[in-house]
XYZ file of C-alpha atoms in Angstrom:
174
model
C 166.417 105.104 84.011
C 163.597 104.814 81.525
C 162.264 107.318 79.031
C 158.890 108.053 77.518
C 158.419 106.676 74.020
C 158.215 109.771 71.809
C 156.915 107.603 68.945
C 153.941 106.181 70.887
C 150.694 106.897 68.963
C 147.897 108.858 70.668
C 144.422 109.607 69.339
C 143.682 113.238 68.576
C 140.161 114.166 69.677
C 137.714 117.027 69.534
C 136.415 118.497 72.829
C 133.620 115.892 73.102
C 136.150 113.043 72.852
C 135.501 111.949 69.266
C 138.682 110.708 67.601
C 139.589 112.907 64.640
C 143.174 111.806 63.979
C 146.367 110.508 65.519
C 149.824 111.803 66.430
C 152.937 110.705 68.283
C 153.611 111.469 71.953
C 156.474 113.672 70.779
C 154.152 115.698 68.552
C 151.513 116.003 71.294
C 154.052 117.195 73.890
C 155.952 119.561 71.576
C 153.768 122.617 72.082
C 151.508 121.683 69.160
C 148.432 121.748 71.435
C 146.995 118.677 69.704
C 144.100 117.640 71.977
C 144.687 114.078 73.211
C 142.749 112.099 75.845
C 144.060 110.948 79.211
C 142.645 109.151 82.243
C 143.116 110.142 85.883
C 142.127 107.936 88.807
C 142.066 109.413 92.309
C 142.382 106.574 94.815
C 140.926 107.066 98.284
C 141.123 104.603 101.142
C 138.184 104.041 103.494
C 139.662 106.611 105.931
C 139.366 109.351 103.311
C 143.093 109.607 102.602
C 144.123 110.254 98.998
C 146.915 108.296 97.328
C 149.461 110.318 95.331
C 152.305 109.106 93.127
C 155.719 110.709 92.853
C 156.695 111.202 89.220
C 160.146 109.907 88.313
C 162.929 112.259 87.262
C 162.945 110.852 83.706
C 159.360 111.911 82.857
C 159.065 114.518 80.112
C 156.327 116.432 81.967
C 156.623 117.554 85.651
C 159.449 115.217 86.788
C 159.877 114.674 90.546
C 156.519 116.132 91.613
C 153.618 114.456 93.424
C 150.614 113.785 91.210
C 147.312 111.973 90.762
C 147.491 108.305 91.848
C 146.994 107.032 88.318
C 147.355 109.046 85.175
C 148.021 108.028 81.651
C 147.371 108.470 78.006
C 144.779 106.549 76.051
C 146.461 104.657 73.233
C 145.215 105.039 69.685
C 142.353 102.525 69.220
C 141.933 101.902 72.967
C 138.640 102.403 74.840
C 138.491 104.782 77.817
C 137.573 102.072 80.368
C 140.320 99.775 79.077
C 142.912 102.553 79.353
C 141.848 103.326 82.926
C 142.141 99.680 84.005
C 145.452 99.227 82.152
C 146.981 102.304 83.774
C 145.748 101.348 87.272
C 147.200 97.855 86.856
C 150.505 99.064 85.366
C 151.132 101.925 87.801
C 149.722 100.617 91.103
C 148.838 96.950 90.622
C 145.147 97.805 91.195
C 142.795 95.366 89.483
C 139.624 95.128 91.529
C 138.091 98.585 91.847
C 134.924 100.428 90.909
C 135.681 103.663 89.030
C 133.274 106.586 89.203
C 133.533 109.263 86.490
C 133.385 112.658 88.185
C 134.530 115.108 85.517
C 135.839 115.643 81.991
C 137.673 118.820 81.073
C 140.417 120.272 78.890
C 143.775 120.946 80.563
C 146.255 123.125 78.738
C 149.878 123.919 79.572
C 152.546 125.556 77.452
C 153.577 122.103 76.125
C 150.333 120.201 75.678
C 146.537 120.108 75.652
C 144.684 117.123 77.133
C 141.086 115.972 77.397
C 141.147 114.713 80.987
C 138.685 112.016 82.078
C 138.629 112.092 85.889
C 137.607 109.082 87.982
C 137.685 108.276 91.684
C 137.592 104.985 93.533
C 137.620 103.917 97.173
C 139.649 100.851 98.039
C 141.594 99.399 100.920
C 143.808 97.413 98.560
C 147.463 98.316 99.055
C 148.789 100.074 95.962
C 152.060 98.635 94.701
C 153.863 101.358 92.707
C 155.594 100.035 89.595
C 158.992 101.076 88.337
C 157.113 103.673 86.235
C 156.853 105.699 89.482
C 159.370 106.910 92.051
C 157.028 106.089 94.943
C 153.560 106.718 96.303
C 151.623 106.999 99.532
C 148.286 107.942 101.075
C 148.026 111.567 102.204
C 145.666 113.181 104.671
C 143.581 115.869 102.963
C 145.040 118.549 105.279
C 148.590 117.529 104.268
C 147.692 118.095 100.633
C 146.004 121.414 101.324
C 149.051 122.626 103.273
C 151.454 122.067 100.351
C 149.306 123.406 97.512
C 151.164 126.271 95.865
C 154.609 125.215 97.142
C 155.870 123.463 93.950
C 155.586 119.996 95.530
C 152.521 118.903 93.563
C 152.037 119.079 89.804
C 150.078 122.142 88.660
C 147.646 119.778 86.904
C 146.940 117.918 90.161
C 146.477 121.172 92.089
C 144.070 122.477 89.471
C 142.132 119.219 89.361
C 142.050 118.970 93.168
C 140.293 122.336 93.303
C 138.153 121.802 90.194
C 136.794 118.413 91.348
C 136.507 119.405 95.024
C 138.544 116.340 95.981
C 138.615 117.439 99.612
C 134.884 116.659 99.794
C 134.433 114.165 96.929
C 135.271 111.159 99.117
C 132.334 111.939 101.436
C 129.938 112.237 98.504
C 130.900 108.881 96.979
C 131.705 106.647 99.946
């Protein structure tokens, strides 16, 4: 079992992404609503299936639920593109991919507030989930749509799936 590092330092940003300060992970996830940036990468294969990761039980947010293929915080002093590549490499072993920015929005829950930078990519590379994840697999779009609202997926993923029209995004960018 692993645990998130509550002392990890995140940038605090304004809604346009400009860094205005810094705080620990613990502070950001304590209900303080300090706006901190994250990256999400939705990974499609050439058949239009979407890869989802299963969050491990030890995570401090949404343990045990299925979520975006790659998701992670941007470290203080780190560039957006570098964070995206680092997270894709660390979580799924993906190195050679072309990310496409499709959205940026603010997500707020009762514990945190994030500036989410949403990317997609299409690849036939086989993701290799790290020990940061419980598991992962490619899902047919209909499978995902059939379980929305049944507490299997994270609320953030469900919201983003609808917001970014992921059911049709693959067709637009492939």
